[in-house]
């Protein structure tokens, strides 16, 4: 997105594309905020996003000539979300149980098939794809479950739940990192970061994204009243600045392997759901475990 050789910023095509991207964000942002605010709607939002993203991922696999099992993949994705959501209610390790069920269940379904010529590869792609999306995305349900009280903040009047504040924080530093990389790379990008996987990404854009992630993290501490120091906020910003682009490149690797440009077309100007969440899939788990360490 942050290409050095892209068309000029003033060209009609780029202006229209940018307007479509902004309009999509304006429409989706209130839905995301509302979905994250209450735990039941958060798990519903995660379940919908998981379903759509797994559907797009498996469609890409099929485009590449592979045969993932969509029904099994969706079931695993939903199972992971449910296990994460209900984990606080029991001492049983539901995520471990979900993994056992996923592995055993998918192997049993392959045994039951008459045509087992592609069973091994199909089983591996089904399991890996479901955990790539559902497993990583479930980190936002874990963030939503954090309950340590906030420390006032400029938005204290809104009574944002602590867990929701951490989800908003992680989404903000990830997506604004991507935005910073896009604009800085478009204006100053010269040195390609990963010419084979993502020719339009540049190191200049990466630097701009890193600066945006750190600035956003620092701004969110007083804005949301997050119970961390500014130094810890910088660390989280750096993490987002590194793992966000890596998540993007990971999806680019998959798309290159199967020969597609976008995972889908559900979000105008952004491509598919997977194209929009590829970065947050990587930042969510890392931010969650760092926050847990910082809050101890």
mmCIF file of N, CA, C and O in Angstrom, residues 61-151:
data_model
loop_
_atom_site.group_PDB
_atom_site.id
_atom_site.type_symbol
_atom_site.label_atom_id
_atom_site.label_comp_id
_atom_site.label_asym_id
_atom_site.label_seq_id
_atom_site.Cartn_x
_atom_site.Cartn_y
_atom_site.Cartn_z
ATOM 1 N N UNK A 61 -7.155 -20.752 -0.942
ATOM 2 C CA UNK A 61 -6.533 -22.075 -1.034
ATOM 3 C C UNK A 61 -7.071 -22.837 -2.241
ATOM 4 O O UNK A 61 -6.306 -23.459 -2.992
ATOM 5 N N UNK A 62 -8.397 -22.806 -2.416
ATOM 6 C CA UNK A 62 -8.993 -23.522 -3.546
ATOM 7 C C UNK A 62 -8.542 -22.930 -4.867
ATOM 8 O O UNK A 62 -8.342 -23.649 -5.852
ATOM 9 N N UNK A 63 -8.363 -21.600 -4.906
ATOM 10 C CA UNK A 63 -7.853 -20.955 -6.116
ATOM 11 C C UNK A 63 -6.458 -21.480 -6.455
ATOM 12 O O UNK A 63 -6.090 -21.561 -7.634
ATOM 13 N N UNK A 64 -5.696 -21.834 -5.438
ATOM 14 C CA UNK A 64 -4.357 -22.376 -5.651
ATOM 15 C C UNK A 64 -4.336 -23.866 -5.922
ATOM 16 O O UNK A 64 -3.248 -24.454 -6.031
ATOM 17 N N UNK A 65 -5.508 -24.490 -5.999
ATOM 18 C CA UNK A 65 -5.571 -25.906 -6.329
ATOM 19 C C UNK A 65 -5.656 -26.831 -5.126
ATOM 20 O O UNK A 65 -5.590 -28.060 -5.287
ATOM 21 N N UNK A 66 -5.826 -26.263 -3.929
ATOM 22 C CA UNK A 66 -5.908 -27.073 -2.714
ATOM 23 C C UNK A 66 -7.369 -27.315 -2.344
ATOM 24 O O UNK A 66 -8.269 -26.672 -2.876
ATOM 25 N N UNK A 67 -7.589 -28.229 -1.419
ATOM 26 C CA UNK A 67 -8.959 -28.586 -1.045
ATOM 27 C C UNK A 67 -9.149 -28.555 0.469
ATOM 28 O O UNK A 67 -9.316 -29.596 1.111
ATOM 29 N N UNK A 68 -9.158 -27.377 1.066
ATOM 30 C CA UNK A 68 -9.438 -27.293 2.501
ATOM 31 C C UNK A 68 -10.901 -27.612 2.770
ATOM 32 O O UNK A 68 -11.745 -27.497 1.879
ATOM 33 N N UNK A 69 -11.206 -28.022 3.986
ATOM 34 C CA UNK A 69 -12.569 -28.397 4.353
ATOM 35 C C UNK A 69 -13.235 -27.208 5.052
ATOM 36 O O UNK A 69 -12.953 -26.922 6.210
ATOM 37 N N UNK A 70 -14.117 -26.531 4.333
ATOM 38 C CA UNK A 70 -14.696 -25.297 4.850
ATOM 39 C C UNK A 70 -15.535 -25.537 6.099
ATOM 40 O O UNK A 70 -15.426 -24.791 7.085
ATOM 41 N N UNK A 71 -16.388 -26.533 6.088
ATOM 42 C CA UNK A 71 -17.266 -26.781 7.233
ATOM 43 C C UNK A 71 -16.448 -27.042 8.493
ATOM 44 O O UNK A 71 -16.738 -26.499 9.569
ATOM 45 N N UNK A 72 -15.406 -27.863 8.371
ATOM 46 C CA UNK A 72 -14.559 -28.158 9.517
ATOM 47 C C UNK A 72 -13.805 -26.916 9.976
ATOM 48 O O UNK A 72 -13.655 -26.665 11.175
ATOM 49 N N UNK A 73 -13.319 -26.135 9.016
ATOM 50 C CA UNK A 73 -12.585 -24.922 9.358
ATOM 51 C C UNK A 73 -13.444 -23.923 10.106
ATOM 52 O O UNK A 73 -13.011 -23.336 11.104
ATOM 53 N N UNK A 74 -14.681 -23.721 9.640
ATOM 54 C CA UNK A 74 -15.589 -22.809 10.319
ATOM 55 C C UNK A 74 -15.937 -23.307 11.720
ATOM 56 O O UNK A 74 -15.999 -22.530 12.677
ATOM 57 N N UNK A 75 -16.135 -24.614 11.838
ATOM 58 C CA UNK A 75 -16.460 -25.190 13.145
ATOM 59 C C UNK A 75 -15.321 -24.957 14.141
ATOM 60 O O UNK A 75 -15.557 -24.594 15.298
ATOM 61 N N UNK A 76 -14.088 -25.157 13.684
ATOM 62 C CA UNK A 76 -12.929 -24.928 14.559
ATOM 63 C C UNK A 76 -12.849 -23.460 14.953
ATOM 64 O O UNK A 76 -12.579 -23.122 16.108
ATOM 65 N N UNK A 77 -13.057 -22.562 13.991
ATOM 66 C CA UNK A 77 -13.016 -21.129 14.287
ATOM 67 C C UNK A 77 -14.037 -20.748 15.340
ATOM 68 O O UNK A 77 -13.728 -20.018 16.293
ATOM 69 N N UNK A 78 -15.265 -21.226 15.193
ATOM 70 C CA UNK A 78 -16.322 -20.936 16.177
ATOM 71 C C UNK A 78 -15.979 -21.564 17.526
ATOM 72 O O UNK A 78 -16.244 -20.970 18.584
ATOM 73 N N UNK A 79 -15.412 -22.771 17.494
ATOM 74 C CA UNK A 79 -15.057 -23.475 18.727
ATOM 75 C C UNK A 79 -14.004 -22.705 19.514
ATOM 76 O O UNK A 79 -14.088 -22.582 20.744
ATOM 77 N N UNK A 80 -13.030 -22.150 18.811
ATOM 78 C CA UNK A 80 -11.981 -21.365 19.465
ATOM 79 C C UNK A 80 -12.579 -20.119 20.113
ATOM 80 O O UNK A 80 -12.265 -19.779 21.262
ATOM 81 N N UNK A 81 -13.445 -19.428 19.389
ATOM 82 C CA UNK A 81 -14.082 -18.222 19.937
ATOM 83 C C UNK A 81 -14.911 -18.557 21.176
ATOM 84 O O UNK A 81 -14.857 -17.845 22.188
ATOM 85 N N UNK A 82 -15.686 -19.636 21.090
ATOM 86 C CA UNK A 82 -16.527 -20.025 22.221
ATOM 87 C C UNK A 82 -15.678 -20.425 23.424
ATOM 88 O O UNK A 82 -15.986 -20.060 24.569
ATOM 89 N N UNK A 83 -14.598 -21.184 23.176
ATOM 90 C CA UNK A 83 -13.730 -21.617 24.269
ATOM 91 C C UNK A 83 -13.087 -20.422 24.961
ATOM 92 O O UNK A 83 -12.997 -20.368 26.197
ATOM 93 N N UNK A 84 -12.654 -19.445 24.185
ATOM 94 C CA UNK A 84 -12.035 -18.244 24.762
ATOM 95 C C UNK A 84 -13.051 -17.435 25.563
ATOM 96 O O UNK A 84 -12.752 -16.941 26.654
ATOM 97 N N UNK A 85 -14.249 -17.306 25.034
ATOM 98 C CA UNK A 85 -15.282 -16.505 25.682
ATOM 99 C C UNK A 85 -15.715 -17.123 27.024
ATOM 100 O O UNK A 85 -15.906 -16.416 28.017
ATOM 101 N N UNK A 86 -15.861 -18.451 27.064
ATOM 102 C CA UNK A 86 -16.368 -19.110 28.272
ATOM 103 C C UNK A 86 -15.262 -19.526 29.243
ATOM 104 O O UNK A 86 -15.569 -20.004 30.333
ATOM 105 N N UNK A 87 -13.994 -19.336 28.859
ATOM 106 C CA UNK A 87 -12.900 -19.764 29.724
ATOM 107 C C UNK A 87 -12.968 -19.185 31.142
ATOM 108 O O UNK A 87 -12.693 -19.895 32.118
ATOM 109 N N UNK A 88 -13.312 -17.889 31.318
ATOM 110 C CA UNK A 88 -13.360 -17.350 32.691
ATOM 111 C C UNK A 88 -14.393 -18.023 33.595
ATOM 112 O O UNK A 88 -14.331 -17.860 34.820
ATOM 113 N N UNK A 89 -15.310 -18.791 33.032
ATOM 114 C CA UNK A 89 -16.370 -19.392 33.822
ATOM 115 C C UNK A 89 -16.005 -20.767 34.378
ATOM 116 O O UNK A 89 -16.798 -21.359 35.124
ATOM 117 N N UNK A 90 -14.838 -21.293 34.009
ATOM 118 C CA UNK A 90 -14.474 -22.637 34.431
ATOM 119 C C UNK A 90 -12.968 -22.756 34.642
ATOM 120 O O UNK A 90 -12.191 -21.947 34.109
ATOM 121 N N UNK A 91 -12.577 -23.761 35.420
ATOM 122 C CA UNK A 91 -11.149 -24.029 35.620
ATOM 123 C C UNK A 91 -10.609 -25.005 34.593
ATOM 124 O O UNK A 91 -9.399 -25.235 34.521
ATOM 125 N N UNK A 92 -11.486 -25.606 33.809
ATOM 126 C CA UNK A 92 -11.056 -26.511 32.745
ATOM 127 C C UNK A 92 -10.414 -25.692 31.629
ATOM 128 O O UNK A 92 -10.911 -24.622 31.262
ATOM 129 N N UNK A 93 -9.302 -26.175 31.081
ATOM 130 C CA UNK A 93 -8.628 -25.481 29.990
ATOM 131 C C UNK A 93 -9.410 -25.717 28.694
ATOM 132 O O UNK A 93 -9.198 -26.701 27.990
ATOM 133 N N UNK A 94 -10.322 -24.798 28.396
ATOM 134 C CA UNK A 94 -11.193 -24.971 27.229
ATOM 135 C C UNK A 94 -10.425 -24.850 25.915
ATOM 136 O O UNK A 94 -10.782 -25.518 24.930
ATOM 137 N N UNK A 95 -9.394 -24.017 25.872
ATOM 138 C CA UNK A 95 -8.626 -23.872 24.635
ATOM 139 C C UNK A 95 -7.885 -25.164 24.309
ATOM 140 O O UNK A 95 -7.781 -25.562 23.141
ATOM 141 N N UNK A 96 -7.347 -25.824 25.329
ATOM 142 C CA UNK A 96 -6.681 -27.104 25.104
ATOM 143 C C UNK A 96 -7.691 -28.154 24.656
ATOM 144 O O UNK A 96 -7.424 -28.947 23.742
ATOM 145 N N UNK A 97 -8.866 -28.132 25.287
ATOM 146 C CA UNK A 97 -9.924 -29.057 24.880
ATOM 147 C C UNK A 97 -10.344 -28.806 23.440
ATOM 148 O O UNK A 97 -10.581 -29.750 22.663
ATOM 149 N N UNK A 98 -10.439 -27.526 23.059
ATOM 150 C CA UNK A 98 -10.812 -27.181 21.682
ATOM 151 C C UNK A 98 -9.771 -27.694 20.697
ATOM 152 O O UNK A 98 -10.115 -28.179 19.610
ATOM 153 N N UNK A 99 -8.490 -27.591 21.072
ATOM 154 C CA UNK A 99 -7.436 -28.090 20.195
ATOM 155 C C UNK A 99 -7.535 -29.599 20.022
ATOM 156 O O UNK A 99 -7.394 -30.126 18.911
ATOM 157 N N UNK A 100 -7.801 -30.318 21.124
ATOM 158 C CA UNK A 100 -7.956 -31.773 21.035
ATOM 159 C C UNK A 100 -9.111 -32.133 20.109
ATOM 160 O O UNK A 100 -8.987 -33.010 19.242
ATOM 161 N N UNK A 101 -10.245 -31.469 20.305
ATOM 162 C CA UNK A 101 -11.426 -31.736 19.479
ATOM 163 C C UNK A 101 -11.141 -31.427 18.012
ATOM 164 O O UNK A 101 -11.529 -32.186 17.113
ATOM 165 N N UNK A 102 -10.440 -30.317 17.758
ATOM 166 C CA UNK A 102 -10.142 -29.919 16.384
ATOM 167 C C UNK A 102 -9.264 -30.950 15.686
ATOM 168 O O UNK A 102 -9.544 -31.361 14.544
ATOM 169 N N UNK A 103 -8.201 -31.375 16.345
ATOM 170 C CA UNK A 103 -7.281 -32.335 15.725
ATOM 171 C C UNK A 103 -7.952 -33.680 15.510
ATOM 172 O O UNK A 103 -7.919 -34.250 14.407
ATOM 173 N N UNK A 104 -8.570 -34.201 16.565
ATOM 174 C CA UNK A 104 -9.202 -35.519 16.460
ATOM 175 C C UNK A 104 -10.376 -35.489 15.496
ATOM 176 O O UNK A 104 -10.537 -36.372 14.639
ATOM 177 N N UNK A 105 -11.212 -34.443 15.608
ATOM 178 C CA UNK A 105 -12.393 -34.359 14.762
ATOM 179 C C UNK A 105 -12.067 -34.264 13.279
ATOM 180 O O UNK A 105 -12.695 -34.939 12.452
ATOM 181 N N UNK A 106 -11.074 -33.435 12.931
ATOM 182 C CA UNK A 106 -10.725 -33.293 11.511
ATOM 183 C C UNK A 106 -10.104 -34.562 10.953
ATOM 184 O O UNK A 106 -10.326 -34.909 9.784
ATOM 185 N N UNK A 107 -9.343 -35.276 11.759
ATOM 186 C CA UNK A 107 -8.772 -36.545 11.285
ATOM 187 C C UNK A 107 -9.857 -37.599 11.101
ATOM 188 O O UNK A 107 -9.829 -38.378 10.138
ATOM 189 N N UNK A 108 -10.832 -37.620 11.998
ATOM 190 C CA UNK A 108 -11.933 -38.581 11.857
ATOM 191 C C UNK A 108 -12.717 -38.309 10.577
ATOM 192 O O UNK A 108 -13.103 -39.244 9.850
ATOM 193 N N UNK A 109 -12.956 -37.028 10.272
ATOM 194 C CA UNK A 109 -13.705 -36.714 9.047
ATOM 195 C C UNK A 109 -12.931 -37.131 7.801
ATOM 196 O O UNK A 109 -13.531 -37.526 6.797
ATOM 197 N N UNK A 110 -11.591 -37.044 7.862
ATOM 198 C CA UNK A 110 -10.800 -37.500 6.710
ATOM 199 C C UNK A 110 -10.853 -39.017 6.576
ATOM 200 O O UNK A 110 -10.892 -39.549 5.462
ATOM 201 N N UNK A 111 -10.877 -39.731 7.714
ATOM 202 C CA UNK A 111 -10.996 -41.191 7.679
ATOM 203 C C UNK A 111 -12.316 -41.601 7.036
ATOM 204 O O UNK A 111 -12.390 -42.581 6.276
ATOM 205 N N UNK A 112 -13.357 -40.814 7.308
ATOM 206 C CA UNK A 112 -14.691 -41.157 6.813
ATOM 207 C C UNK A 112 -14.879 -40.866 5.326
ATOM 208 O O UNK A 112 -15.854 -41.327 4.724
ATOM 209 N N UNK A 113 -13.969 -40.130 4.718
ATOM 210 C CA UNK A 113 -14.118 -39.770 3.299
ATOM 211 C C UNK A 113 -13.730 -40.960 2.403
ATOM 212 O O UNK A 113 -12.809 -41.707 2.712
ATOM 213 N N UNK A 114 -14.433 -41.068 1.286
ATOM 214 C CA UNK A 114 -14.105 -42.135 0.334
ATOM 215 C C UNK A 114 -12.845 -41.799 -0.449
ATOM 216 O O UNK A 114 -11.994 -42.648 -0.674
ATOM 217 N N UNK A 115 -12.740 -40.544 -0.879
ATOM 218 C CA UNK A 115 -11.562 -40.129 -1.641
ATOM 219 C C UNK A 115 -10.567 -39.486 -0.677
ATOM 220 O O UNK A 115 -10.771 -38.372 -0.202
ATOM 221 N N UNK A 116 -9.475 -40.192 -0.394
ATOM 222 C CA UNK A 116 -8.489 -39.707 0.564
ATOM 223 C C UNK A 116 -7.186 -39.290 -0.108
ATOM 224 O O UNK A 116 -6.152 -39.181 0.534
ATOM 225 N N UNK A 117 -7.261 -39.037 -1.409
ATOM 226 C CA UNK A 117 -6.042 -38.730 -2.152
ATOM 227 C C UNK A 117 -5.359 -37.458 -1.644
ATOM 228 O O UNK A 117 -4.138 -37.368 -1.613
ATOM 229 N N UNK A 118 -6.148 -36.460 -1.237
ATOM 230 C CA UNK A 118 -5.569 -35.200 -0.766
ATOM 231 C C UNK A 118 -5.780 -35.010 0.735
ATOM 232 O O UNK A 118 -5.663 -33.888 1.234
ATOM 233 N N UNK A 119 -6.082 -36.071 1.443
ATOM 234 C CA UNK A 119 -6.475 -35.954 2.851
ATOM 235 C C UNK A 119 -5.418 -35.272 3.713
ATOM 236 O O UNK A 119 -5.735 -34.400 4.535
ATOM 237 N N UNK A 120 -4.161 -35.651 3.569
ATOM 238 C CA UNK A 120 -3.122 -35.113 4.438
ATOM 239 C C UNK A 120 -2.990 -33.608 4.271
ATOM 240 O O UNK A 120 -3.002 -32.855 5.257
ATOM 241 N N UNK A 121 -2.887 -33.142 3.030
ATOM 242 C CA UNK A 121 -2.730 -31.718 2.775
ATOM 243 C C UNK A 121 -3.990 -30.949 3.143
ATOM 244 O O UNK A 121 -3.923 -29.855 3.719
ATOM 245 N N UNK A 122 -5.147 -31.515 2.827
ATOM 246 C CA UNK A 122 -6.410 -30.849 3.154
ATOM 247 C C UNK A 122 -6.575 -30.718 4.665
ATOM 248 O O UNK A 122 -7.004 -29.670 5.174
ATOM 249 N N UNK A 123 -6.220 -31.783 5.395
ATOM 250 C CA UNK A 123 -6.317 -31.746 6.858
ATOM 251 C C UNK A 123 -5.399 -30.675 7.429
ATOM 252 O O UNK A 123 -5.799 -29.887 8.284
ATOM 253 N N UNK A 124 -4.144 -30.631 6.937
ATOM 254 C CA UNK A 124 -3.172 -29.666 7.454
ATOM 255 C C UNK A 124 -3.610 -28.234 7.167
ATOM 256 O O UNK A 124 -3.521 -27.355 8.036
ATOM 257 N N UNK A 125 -4.088 -27.970 5.957
ATOM 258 C CA UNK A 125 -4.516 -26.618 5.600
ATOM 259 C C UNK A 125 -5.766 -26.212 6.375
ATOM 260 O O UNK A 125 -5.904 -25.054 6.777
ATOM 261 N N UNK A 126 -6.678 -27.140 6.585
ATOM 262 C CA UNK A 126 -7.892 -26.838 7.345
ATOM 263 C C UNK A 126 -7.548 -26.448 8.772
ATOM 264 O O UNK A 126 -8.013 -25.422 9.296
ATOM 265 N N UNK A 127 -6.719 -27.252 9.411
ATOM 266 C CA UNK A 127 -6.354 -26.995 10.800
ATOM 267 C C UNK A 127 -5.535 -25.714 10.931
ATOM 268 O O UNK A 127 -5.812 -24.852 11.772
ATOM 269 N N UNK A 128 -4.522 -25.569 10.078
ATOM 270 C CA UNK A 128 -3.654 -24.393 10.152
ATOM 271 C C UNK A 128 -4.420 -23.124 9.812
ATOM 272 O O UNK A 128 -4.257 -22.083 10.465
ATOM 273 N N UNK A 129 -5.269 -23.185 8.794
ATOM 274 C CA UNK A 129 -6.027 -22.006 8.397
ATOM 275 C C UNK A 129 -7.000 -21.555 9.469
ATOM 276 O O UNK A 129 -7.137 -20.357 9.743
ATOM 277 N N UNK A 130 -7.673 -22.506 10.115
ATOM 278 C CA UNK A 130 -8.629 -22.165 11.161
ATOM 279 C C UNK A 130 -7.928 -21.548 12.361
ATOM 280 O O UNK A 130 -8.425 -20.592 12.964
ATOM 281 N N UNK A 131 -6.762 -22.060 12.704
ATOM 282 C CA UNK A 131 -6.035 -21.507 13.850
ATOM 283 C C UNK A 131 -5.337 -20.201 13.491
ATOM 284 O O UNK A 131 -5.183 -19.322 14.351
ATOM 285 N N UNK A 132 -4.920 -20.045 12.256
ATOM 286 C CA UNK A 132 -4.329 -18.782 11.812
ATOM 287 C C UNK A 132 -5.325 -17.643 12.004
ATOM 288 O O UNK A 132 -4.969 -16.570 12.514
ATOM 289 N N UNK A 133 -6.566 -17.872 11.630
ATOM 290 C CA UNK A 133 -7.585 -16.829 11.772
ATOM 291 C C UNK A 133 -8.210 -16.850 13.170
ATOM 292 O O UNK A 133 -8.106 -15.899 13.943
ATOM 293 N N UNK A 134 -8.854 -17.954 13.511
ATOM 294 C CA UNK A 134 -9.589 -18.020 14.767
ATOM 295 C C UNK A 134 -8.699 -17.985 15.995
ATOM 296 O O UNK A 134 -9.010 -17.312 16.982
ATOM 297 N N UNK A 135 -7.580 -18.694 15.944
ATOM 298 C CA UNK A 135 -6.682 -18.727 17.089
ATOM 299 C C UNK A 135 -6.072 -17.379 17.394
ATOM 300 O O UNK A 135 -6.033 -16.940 18.551
ATOM 301 N N UNK A 136 -5.595 -16.690 16.354
ATOM 302 C CA UNK A 136 -4.974 -15.392 16.569
ATOM 303 C C UNK A 136 -6.013 -14.321 16.888
ATOM 304 O O UNK A 136 -5.783 -13.455 17.740
ATOM 305 N N UNK A 137 -7.161 -14.378 16.223
ATOM 306 C CA UNK A 137 -8.191 -13.363 16.463
ATOM 307 C C UNK A 137 -8.786 -13.489 17.871
ATOM 308 O O UNK A 137 -9.275 -12.497 18.431
ATOM 309 N N UNK A 138 -8.735 -14.679 18.447
ATOM 310 C CA UNK A 138 -9.278 -14.861 19.798
ATOM 311 C C UNK A 138 -8.507 -14.058 20.837
ATOM 312 O O UNK A 138 -8.998 -13.862 21.958
ATOM 313 N N UNK A 139 -7.319 -13.582 20.487
ATOM 314 C CA UNK A 139 -6.557 -12.745 21.426
ATOM 315 C C UNK A 139 -7.335 -11.478 21.786
ATOM 316 O O UNK A 139 -7.154 -10.918 22.882
ATOM 317 N N UNK A 140 -8.219 -11.022 20.898
ATOM 318 C CA UNK A 140 -9.011 -9.824 21.193
ATOM 319 C C UNK A 140 -10.121 -10.131 22.197
ATOM 320 O O UNK A 140 -10.554 -9.239 22.936
ATOM 321 N N UNK A 141 -10.555 -11.369 22.243
ATOM 322 C CA UNK A 141 -11.484 -11.765 23.305
ATOM 323 C C UNK A 141 -10.754 -11.802 24.643
ATOM 324 O O UNK A 141 -11.329 -11.448 25.684
ATOM 325 N N UNK A 142 -9.489 -12.209 24.630
ATOM 326 C CA UNK A 142 -8.680 -12.197 25.850
ATOM 327 C C UNK A 142 -8.439 -10.763 26.322
ATOM 328 O O UNK A 142 -8.526 -10.471 27.524
ATOM 329 N N UNK A 143 -8.144 -9.868 25.379
ATOM 330 C CA UNK A 143 -7.979 -8.459 25.736
ATOM 331 C C UNK A 143 -9.266 -7.903 26.331
ATOM 332 O O UNK A 143 -9.235 -7.136 27.315
ATOM 333 N N UNK A 144 -10.388 -8.296 25.757
ATOM 334 C CA UNK A 144 -11.682 -7.795 26.248
ATOM 335 C C UNK A 144 -11.975 -8.270 27.667
ATOM 336 O O UNK A 144 -12.740 -7.635 28.397
ATOM 337 N N UNK A 145 -11.357 -9.356 28.074
ATOM 338 C CA UNK A 145 -11.598 -9.905 29.409
ATOM 339 C C UNK A 145 -10.718 -9.280 30.487
ATOM 340 O O UNK A 145 -10.901 -9.583 31.668
ATOM 341 N N UNK A 146 -9.775 -8.410 30.109
ATOM 342 C CA UNK A 146 -8.935 -7.742 31.101
ATOM 343 C C UNK A 146 -9.804 -6.788 31.930
ATOM 344 O O UNK A 146 -10.588 -6.012 31.379
ATOM 345 N N UNK A 147 -9.644 -6.831 33.251
ATOM 346 C CA UNK A 147 -10.566 -6.095 34.127
ATOM 347 C C UNK A 147 -9.883 -5.086 35.041
ATOM 348 O O UNK A 147 -10.566 -4.442 35.852
ATOM 349 N N UNK A 148 -8.556 -4.928 34.954
ATOM 350 C CA UNK A 148 -7.915 -3.957 35.841
ATOM 351 C C UNK A 148 -8.444 -2.561 35.542
ATOM 352 O O UNK A 148 -8.463 -2.130 34.390
ATOM 353 N N UNK A 149 -8.892 -1.831 36.558
ATOM 354 C CA UNK A 149 -9.536 -0.524 36.330
ATOM 355 C C UNK A 149 -8.634 0.460 35.584
ATOM 356 O O UNK A 149 -7.412 0.452 35.739
ATOM 357 N N UNK A 150 -9.280 1.298 34.787
ATOM 358 C CA UNK A 150 -8.566 2.364 34.092
ATOM 359 C C UNK A 150 -8.274 3.499 35.075
ATOM 360 O O UNK A 150 -8.883 3.588 36.144
ATOM 361 N N UNK A 151 -7.357 4.377 34.696
ATOM 362 C CA UNK A 151 -6.948 5.483 35.566
ATOM 363 C C UNK A 151 -7.517 6.806 35.056
ATOM 364 O O UNK A 151 -6.787 7.695 34.623
#
